[in-house]
Tab-separated table of C-alpha atoms in Angstrom:
chain	number	residue	atom	x	y	z
A	1	MET	CA	77.103	-32.648	-4.636
A	2	ALA	CA	76.816	-31.850	-8.116
A	3	GLU	CA	73.281	-32.543	-8.980
A	4	LEU	CA	70.218	-32.293	-6.583
A	5	PHE	CA	67.017	-33.758	-7.803
A	6	LEU	CA	63.534	-32.436	-6.444
A	7	LEU	CA	61.256	-35.299	-6.040
A	8	MET	CA	57.601	-35.352	-4.541
A	9	GLN	CA	57.375	-36.773	-1.052
A	10	LEU	CA	55.577	-39.818	-2.290
A	11	LYS	CA	58.315	-40.865	-4.533
A	12	ILE	CA	60.938	-40.476	-1.350
A	13	ASP	CA	58.580	-42.720	0.509
A	14	GLU	CA	58.429	-45.286	-2.102
A	15	TYR	CA	62.572	-45.273	-2.151
A	16	HIS	CA	62.159	-45.556	1.726
A	17	ARG	CA	59.821	-48.592	1.505
A	18	GLN	CA	62.105	-50.089	-1.132
A	19	GLY	CA	65.103	-49.745	1.215
A	20	LYS	CA	66.894	-47.417	-1.313
A	21	ILE	CA	67.401	-44.470	0.826
A	22	GLN	CA	71.260	-44.984	1.696
A	23	LYS	CA	71.890	-42.104	3.981
A	24	VAL	CA	70.512	-38.412	4.715
A	25	THR	CA	72.287	-35.284	5.260
A	26	ILE	CA	70.859	-32.230	6.734
A	27	ARG	CA	72.544	-29.021	5.046
A	28	ARG	CA	71.969	-25.679	6.344
A	29	GLU	CA	71.152	-23.113	3.752
A	30	GLY	CA	70.575	-19.962	5.772
A	31	GLU	CA	69.878	-18.914	9.364
A	32	LYS	CA	66.355	-20.507	9.189
A	33	GLU	CA	66.858	-22.800	6.185
A	34	TRP	CA	67.595	-26.443	6.784
A	35	LEU	CA	67.613	-28.863	3.852
A	36	PRO	CA	67.258	-32.870	4.038
A	37	ILE	CA	69.245	-34.389	1.274
A	38	PHE	CA	68.412	-38.026	0.512
A	39	GLU	CA	71.163	-40.272	-1.180
A	40	ILE	CA	69.259	-42.832	-3.158
A	41	VAL	CA	70.582	-45.897	-4.833
A	42	ASP	CA	68.190	-46.982	-7.884
A	43	GLU	CA	70.464	-48.662	-10.426
A	44	ALA	CA	67.463	-48.458	-12.935
A	45	ILE	CA	67.969	-44.784	-13.050
A	46	LYS	CA	71.762	-44.114	-12.403
A	47	PRO	CA	74.540	-46.510	-12.160
A	48	HIS	CA	75.613	-44.575	-9.030
A	49	PRO	CA	73.870	-43.133	-6.023
A	50	PHE	CA	72.419	-39.668	-6.751
A	51	HIS	CA	71.028	-36.922	-4.325
A	52	CYS	CA	67.565	-35.503	-3.999
A	53	ALA	CA	65.378	-33.234	-1.864
A	54	LEU	CA	61.668	-32.942	-1.264
A	55	ARG	CA	59.678	-30.704	-3.783
A	56	VAL	CA	57.046	-28.512	-2.494
A	57	ARG	CA	53.915	-29.523	-4.572
A	58	SER	CA	52.241	-26.269	-5.175
A	59	LYS	CA	55.287	-24.182	-5.932
A	60	GLY	CA	57.876	-26.534	-7.479
A	61	LYS	CA	60.425	-25.495	-5.219
A	62	VAL	CA	62.656	-27.175	-2.632
A	63	ARG	CA	61.310	-27.842	0.911
A	64	THR	CA	63.068	-26.646	3.723
A	65	TRP	CA	62.622	-26.217	7.627
A	66	ALA	CA	63.079	-23.122	9.565
A	67	ASP	CA	63.889	-25.147	12.785
A	68	PRO	CA	66.412	-28.157	12.452
A	69	ARG	CA	64.719	-29.973	15.451
A	70	LEU	CA	61.485	-30.141	13.616
A	71	LEU	CA	63.074	-31.416	10.456
A	72	VAL	CA	64.770	-34.214	12.708
A	73	ASN	CA	61.809	-35.056	14.290
A	74	PHE	CA	60.227	-35.610	10.566
A	75	LEU	CA	62.893	-37.532	9.445
A	76	MET	CA	62.831	-39.919	12.734
A	77	ASP	CA	58.948	-40.082	12.692
A	78	HIS	CA	58.375	-40.453	8.916
A	79	TYR	CA	61.675	-42.578	7.707
A	80	GLN	CA	62.525	-44.145	11.203
A	81	LEU	CA	66.045	-42.589	10.797
A	82	GLU	CA	68.435	-43.377	13.596
A	83	GLU	CA	71.354	-41.372	11.960
A	84	CYS	CA	72.163	-38.369	9.793
A	85	HIS	CA	74.984	-36.075	8.784
A	86	LEU	CA	75.056	-32.463	9.104
A	87	ILE	CA	76.683	-29.976	6.685
A	88	PHE	CA	77.290	-26.295	7.529
A	89	PRO	CA	78.513	-24.598	4.447
A	90	HIS	CA	80.764	-21.587	4.895
A	91	HIS	CA	78.247	-19.337	2.825
A	92	SER	CA	75.478	-20.109	5.495
A	93	ARG	CA	77.228	-18.706	8.363
A	94	GLY	CA	76.341	-15.401	9.970
A	95	ALA	CA	78.635	-12.250	9.713
A	96	ASN	CA	79.762	-12.743	13.242
A	97	GLU	CA	80.637	-16.285	13.104
A	98	ASP	CA	83.465	-15.605	10.812
A	99	GLU	CA	85.107	-13.045	13.286
A	100	LYS	CA	86.927	-14.673	16.176
A	101	GLU	CA	88.037	-12.774	19.367
A	102	VAL	CA	91.549	-13.351	20.626
A	103	ASP	CA	92.183	-12.975	24.306
A	104	GLN	CA	95.739	-11.790	25.063
A	105	ASP	CA	97.200	-11.671	28.705
A	106	ASP	CA	99.945	-9.243	28.781
């Protein structure tokens, strides 16, 4: 994903009502940071699908969730989603996740 646009929830809601949300991906940004990314098809704006996230009104920053279960509940309740994709970027792993323990029976 090269570009990620920040949109207010009202605009995302409008795209949902118009059936323009093609898919949703949840990306882990950190230990307690989960980001929903909406793939939108709106040929009036771009000839190809584009990606956006929810913008926090008061701060102009991206809206994330600390608990992925609450995010999934929000997406199911608010957008009636039945499916989404998960992304676990390498940079979001904890230090111990990169280390693998090997058992050897000698």
